[in-house]
XYZ file of N, CA and C in Angstrom:
474
model
N 112.582 81.086 98.553
C 111.301 81.656 98.915
C 111.276 83.080 98.366
N 110.165 83.406 97.726
C 110.047 84.709 97.040
C 109.847 85.832 98.088
N 109.117 85.598 99.163
C 108.799 86.670 100.091
C 109.250 86.265 101.513
N 109.632 87.240 102.260
C 109.913 87.035 103.666
C 108.846 87.823 104.419
N 109.153 88.325 105.602
C 108.207 89.067 106.410
C 107.914 90.415 105.738
N 106.642 90.748 105.601
C 106.223 92.057 105.121
C 105.264 92.613 106.169
N 105.321 93.902 106.319
C 104.462 94.567 107.329
C 103.591 95.599 106.606
N 102.284 95.512 106.844
C 101.330 96.452 106.249
C 100.463 97.055 107.330
N 99.964 98.229 107.090
C 99.055 98.885 107.997
C 97.883 99.387 107.137
N 96.688 99.304 107.701
C 95.482 99.696 106.989
C 94.632 100.565 107.907
N 94.178 101.701 107.387
C 93.244 102.527 108.143
C 91.830 102.297 107.589
N 90.861 102.086 108.467
C 89.500 101.811 108.019
C 88.624 103.070 108.146
N 87.484 103.008 107.537
C 86.524 104.144 107.709
C 86.029 104.194 109.152
N 85.536 105.348 109.551
C 84.955 105.436 110.902
C 83.708 104.554 111.007
N 83.532 103.996 112.171
C 82.265 103.226 112.449
C 81.212 104.196 112.896
N 80.008 103.720 113.125
C 78.898 104.569 113.521
C 79.183 105.350 114.814
N 79.765 104.680 115.802
C 80.076 105.345 117.042
C 81.031 106.500 116.844
N 82.068 106.272 116.054
C 83.084 107.320 115.780
C 82.445 108.532 115.074
N 81.529 108.197 114.130
C 80.812 109.284 113.435
C 79.930 110.059 114.397
N 79.227 109.378 115.263
C 78.347 110.032 116.222
C 79.134 110.927 117.182
N 80.362 110.545 117.487
C 81.215 111.318 118.326
C 81.930 112.472 117.635
N 81.660 112.537 116.306
C 82.228 113.546 115.433
C 83.786 113.507 115.463
N 84.306 112.305 115.408
C 85.745 112.105 115.421
C 86.275 112.619 114.091
N 87.591 112.912 114.052
C 88.199 113.304 112.771
C 89.443 112.493 112.568
N 89.807 112.328 111.293
C 90.876 111.495 110.896
C 92.234 112.200 111.132
N 93.137 111.490 111.804
C 94.504 112.100 112.011
C 95.547 111.280 111.277
N 95.147 110.382 110.425
C 96.054 109.508 109.656
C 96.019 109.878 108.191
N 97.225 109.986 107.613
C 97.292 110.112 106.126
C 98.286 109.134 105.646
N 98.125 108.712 104.387
C 98.998 107.719 103.824
C 99.460 108.153 102.447
N 100.683 107.895 102.153
C 101.253 108.188 100.845
C 102.266 107.070 100.537
N 101.902 106.201 99.624
C 102.747 105.090 99.293
C 102.925 104.267 100.527
N 104.130 103.890 100.913
C 104.358 103.042 102.104
C 104.427 103.826 103.377
N 104.259 105.165 103.326
C 104.415 105.993 104.478
C 103.074 106.367 105.072
N 102.986 106.162 106.364
C 101.806 106.543 107.196
C 102.187 107.710 108.063
N 101.396 108.746 108.052
C 101.685 109.913 108.921
C 100.538 110.089 109.908
N 100.923 110.286 111.153
C 99.943 110.546 112.216
C 100.135 111.983 112.671
N 99.035 112.739 112.721
C 99.080 114.146 113.081
C 98.460 114.326 114.468
N 99.232 114.863 115.415
C 98.801 115.154 116.731
C 97.829 116.312 116.659
N 96.600 116.172 116.928
C 95.591 117.265 116.692
C 95.801 118.576 117.444
N 96.307 118.471 118.673
C 96.487 119.651 119.493
C 97.694 120.496 119.030
N 98.768 119.837 118.636
C 100.012 120.531 118.301
C 100.291 120.572 116.776
N 99.521 119.830 116.032
C 99.769 119.631 114.586
C 101.108 119.048 114.243
N 101.794 118.503 115.260
C 103.074 117.810 114.984
C 102.744 116.482 114.300
N 103.625 116.070 113.377
C 103.415 114.850 112.680
C 104.513 113.825 112.967
N 104.157 112.590 112.855
C 105.127 111.518 112.973
C 104.924 110.527 111.821
N 106.006 110.253 111.106
C 105.923 109.411 109.928
C 106.470 108.016 110.213
N 105.802 107.039 109.690
C 106.212 105.632 109.805
C 106.207 104.968 108.413
N 107.173 104.210 108.121
C 107.247 103.569 106.780
C 107.121 102.049 106.965
N 106.183 101.480 106.207
C 105.900 100.054 106.202
C 106.152 99.503 104.754
N 106.022 98.220 104.615
C 106.038 97.715 103.253
C 104.848 98.198 102.470
N 103.676 98.292 103.159
C 102.468 98.773 102.547
C 101.724 99.602 103.536
N 101.148 100.719 103.083
C 100.220 101.514 103.874
C 98.942 101.648 103.084
N 97.857 101.078 103.607
C 96.594 101.039 102.885
C 95.585 102.027 103.474
N 95.120 102.887 102.627
C 94.101 103.889 103.079
C 92.714 103.427 102.575
N 91.969 102.885 103.510
C 90.581 102.499 103.241
C 89.608 103.464 103.936
N 90.145 104.590 104.445
C 89.342 105.625 105.053
C 88.716 106.535 103.983
N 89.523 106.823 102.917
C 89.030 107.687 101.901
C 87.833 107.023 101.173
N 86.988 107.810 100.508
C 85.879 107.213 99.790
C 86.351 106.190 98.714
N 85.531 105.186 98.450
C 85.837 104.115 97.527
C 86.186 104.647 96.119
N 85.661 105.746 95.696
C 85.925 106.269 94.377
C 87.244 107.088 94.327
N 87.889 107.260 95.482
C 89.197 107.959 95.519
C 90.277 107.032 95.021
N 91.147 107.548 94.218
C 92.229 106.711 93.626
C 93.147 106.101 94.712
N 93.175 106.715 95.904
C 94.008 106.183 96.959
C 93.313 105.093 97.793
N 92.030 104.904 97.532
C 91.320 103.878 98.264
C 91.920 102.452 98.124
N 92.206 101.786 99.188
C 92.745 100.420 99.188
C 91.650 99.391 99.294
N 91.294 98.793 98.178
C 90.226 97.778 98.166
C 90.729 96.451 98.674
N 89.849 95.503 98.909
C 90.241 94.159 99.279
C 91.115 93.535 98.195
N 90.781 93.817 96.959
C 91.553 93.257 95.825
C 92.973 93.790 95.806
N 93.108 95.106 96.152
C 94.434 95.698 96.201
C 95.297 95.019 97.299
N 94.722 94.835 98.461
C 95.412 94.163 99.586
C 95.771 92.749 99.175
N 94.819 92.034 98.520
C 95.069 90.654 98.070
C 96.267 90.580 97.141
N 96.298 91.473 96.157
C 97.319 91.473 95.162
C 98.716 91.746 95.824
N 98.793 92.622 96.798
C 100.014 93.007 97.401
C 100.513 91.951 98.416
N 99.592 91.390 99.162
C 99.996 90.486 100.274
C 99.567 89.018 100.005
N 98.334 88.816 99.631
C 97.825 87.442 99.512
C 98.499 86.655 98.406
N 98.737 87.237 97.276
C 99.340 86.511 96.132
C 100.687 85.946 96.508
N 101.531 86.735 97.175
C 102.841 86.231 97.583
C 102.803 85.094 98.563
N 101.855 85.209 99.538
C 101.700 84.132 100.531
C 101.248 82.875 99.800
N 100.283 83.002 98.935
C 99.790 81.838 98.226
C 100.809 81.199 97.337
N 101.603 81.980 96.624
C 102.653 81.483 95.785
C 103.698 80.697 96.617
N 104.008 81.224 97.765
C 104.920 80.485 98.628
C 104.341 79.151 99.081
N 103.085 79.133 99.406
C 102.411 77.908 99.801
C 102.454 76.877 98.629
N 102.223 77.355 97.401
C 102.332 76.462 96.241
C 103.716 75.859 96.092
N 104.747 76.591 96.558
C 106.104 76.108 96.460
C 106.434 75.127 97.598
N 105.456 74.901 98.494
C 105.658 73.961 99.571
C 106.086 74.543 100.902
N 106.109 75.856 101.020
C 106.486 76.522 102.237
C 105.332 76.628 103.209
N 105.591 76.501 104.475
C 104.552 76.850 105.464
C 104.433 78.358 105.503
N 103.234 78.866 105.469
C 102.996 80.282 105.440
C 102.101 80.735 106.590
N 102.350 81.921 107.036
C 101.552 82.531 108.133
C 101.170 83.946 107.732
N 100.000 84.334 108.149
C 99.521 85.667 107.947
C 98.956 86.139 109.271
N 99.403 87.256 109.802
C 98.965 87.769 111.085
C 98.232 89.051 110.892
N 97.098 89.195 111.602
C 96.386 90.465 111.690
C 96.440 90.873 113.145
N 96.937 92.075 113.378
C 97.133 92.536 114.737
C 96.499 93.907 114.888
N 95.831 94.133 116.024
C 95.258 95.405 116.319
C 94.202 95.319 117.403
N 93.783 96.477 117.844
C 92.783 96.457 118.921
C 91.418 96.066 118.355
N 90.509 95.685 119.262
C 89.162 95.330 118.891
C 88.532 96.408 118.064
N 87.977 96.069 116.924
C 87.298 97.057 116.078
C 88.223 97.728 115.079
N 89.471 97.292 115.002
C 90.427 97.973 114.132
C 90.262 97.586 112.657
N 89.593 96.516 112.388
C 89.415 96.126 110.985
C 90.103 94.815 110.565
N 90.590 94.087 111.565
C 91.318 92.849 111.228
C 90.429 91.872 110.534
N 89.249 91.639 111.000
C 88.280 90.664 110.429
C 87.936 91.063 108.992
N 87.742 92.367 108.774
C 87.439 92.811 107.397
C 88.578 92.502 106.440
N 89.801 92.840 106.841
C 90.956 92.532 105.938
C 91.136 91.038 105.732
N 90.959 90.235 106.798
C 91.206 88.795 106.667
C 90.082 88.086 106.055
N 88.794 88.370 106.469
C 87.679 87.621 106.012
C 86.755 88.392 105.038
N 86.689 89.706 105.220
C 85.864 90.502 104.406
C 84.399 90.423 104.859
N 83.507 91.095 104.125
C 82.081 91.066 104.437
C 81.325 91.056 103.089
N 80.344 90.166 102.969
C 79.558 90.115 101.762
C 80.401 89.840 100.509
N 80.141 90.650 99.510
C 80.922 90.533 98.241
C 82.337 90.972 98.361
N 82.683 91.727 99.410
C 84.035 92.219 99.613
C 84.834 91.146 100.348
N 85.291 90.128 99.596
C 86.014 89.007 100.213
C 87.350 89.453 100.700
N 87.790 88.868 101.852
C 89.117 89.150 102.349
C 90.139 88.155 101.887
N 91.315 88.276 102.449
C 92.457 87.417 102.031
C 92.159 85.949 102.168
N 91.546 85.534 103.309
C 91.391 84.074 103.525
C 90.367 83.428 102.561
N 89.208 84.006 102.342
C 88.310 83.362 101.352
C 88.882 83.413 99.923
N 89.590 84.456 99.550
C 90.177 84.514 98.198
C 91.199 83.400 98.071
N 92.098 83.304 99.055
C 93.168 82.289 99.029
C 92.552 80.876 98.999
N 91.533 80.684 99.808
C 90.888 79.312 99.844
C 90.274 78.977 98.478
N 89.629 79.901 97.891
C 89.011 79.702 96.588
C 90.110 79.390 95.544
N 91.169 80.091 95.533
C 92.254 79.884 94.559
C 92.911 78.542 94.794
N 93.137 78.161 96.056
C 93.773 76.899 96.339
C 92.932 75.745 95.798
N 91.617 75.753 96.119
C 90.776 74.638 95.722
C 90.473 74.638 94.221
N 90.453 75.822 93.592
C 90.311 75.883 92.148
C 91.534 75.193 91.528
N 92.709 75.453 92.035
C 93.919 74.849 91.462
C 93.930 73.347 91.650
N 93.520 72.923 92.826
C 93.448 71.482 93.105
C 92.450 70.812 92.157
N 91.280 71.415 92.002
C 90.228 70.893 91.152
C 90.602 70.851 89.648
N 91.505 71.747 89.242
C 91.890 71.768 87.845
C 93.083 70.879 87.504
N 93.634 70.204 88.539
C 94.776 69.316 88.317
C 94.364 68.102 87.504
N 95.107 67.791 86.482
C 94.821 66.604 85.643
C 95.945 65.581 85.764
N 96.994 65.873 86.540
C 98.112 64.951 86.704
C 97.809 64.023 87.874
N 97.608 62.728 87.664
C 97.320 61.793 88.775
C 98.532 61.593 89.730
N 99.690 62.017 89.328
C 100.857 61.821 90.183
C 101.033 62.986 91.156
N 100.271 64.016 91.025
C 100.366 65.148 91.949
C 99.310 65.005 93.047
N 99.755 65.082 94.256
C 98.828 65.058 95.397
C 98.944 66.387 96.169
N 97.882 66.755 96.777
C 97.862 68.007 97.529
C 97.489 67.702 98.984
N 98.050 68.488 99.858
C 97.708 68.431 101.278
C 97.491 69.856 101.736
N 96.351 70.156 102.207
C 96.045 71.509 102.644
C 95.685 71.424 104.146
N 96.392 72.197 104.925
C 96.049 72.309 106.341
C 95.952 73.780 106.666
N 95.097 74.118 107.495
C 94.923 75.479 107.911
C 94.507 75.576 109.409
N 94.869 76.639 109.993
C 94.362 76.938 111.327
C 94.121 78.418 111.466
N 93.243 78.766 112.325
C 92.985 80.169 112.584
C 92.936 80.343 114.106
N 93.862 81.129 114.590
C 93.956 81.289 116.028
C 93.730 82.757 116.402
N 93.143 82.898 117.581
C 93.019 84.246 118.142
C 93.794 84.260 119.453
N 94.583 85.304 119.630
C 95.241 85.498 120.911
C 94.623 86.764 121.494
N 93.944 86.587 122.596
C 93.225 87.688 123.252
C 93.469 87.569 124.755
N 93.929 88.632 125.315
C 94.246 88.687 126.742
C 95.106 87.496 127.132
N 96.144 87.260 126.358
C 97.157 86.227 126.572
C 96.593 84.819 126.560
N 95.415 84.618 125.991
C 94.838 83.267 125.821
C 94.734 82.973 124.373
N 95.117 81.727 123.981
C 95.048 81.308 122.588
C 93.749 80.511 122.397
N 93.059 80.874 121.338
C 91.779 80.218 121.073
C 91.769 79.704 119.620
N 91.450 78.455 119.412
C 91.367 77.862 118.073
C 89.980 78.295 117.522
N 89.982 79.128 116.495
C 88.711 79.639 115.998
C 87.922 78.583 115.176
N 88.617 77.524 114.751
C 87.921 76.420 114.041
C 87.359 75.432 115.032
N 87.793 75.435 116.294
C 87.290 74.539 117.310
C 87.335 75.289 118.655
N 86.492 76.284 118.842
C 86.560 77.173 119.987
C 86.438 76.471 121.345
N 85.733 75.294 121.394
C 85.591 74.599 122.671
C 86.934 74.005 123.116
N 87.729 73.608 122.142
C 89.018 72.971 122.500
C 90.088 73.973 122.909
N 90.106 75.123 122.258
C 91.203 76.049 122.487
C 90.788 77.118 123.341
């Protein structure tokens, strides 16, 4: 298997509420390192991950982490492992409003990891010309919220 567990963190832009409250950013990212600055003391704490994505900076900033950037770093490896026959999992963790849905699903033209992977999988299947190759695609999307598991593809059941 080409990839094992990788951990990434992504900071998103402020939402309308945060802008109205005149919040300020205390997170900075440089390569795989994320730094948090305590605003009252100016003390900093550094954390290193496999990937630190800064989507807080403006889109025209060279440090801006686009959906495509995240896809290339994380999604491609997961998809390649799936093509090799491995069961693959991708977890998005964080508090409500942290940006999990945007990273995983995206919005509008800004596709997230799941729609990009789905498109690539079915394009590959549709381009197969070898009648001896068969494909089996299974997927699930679960939400764990307040210690309850919910099947997002069949919410009544889970």
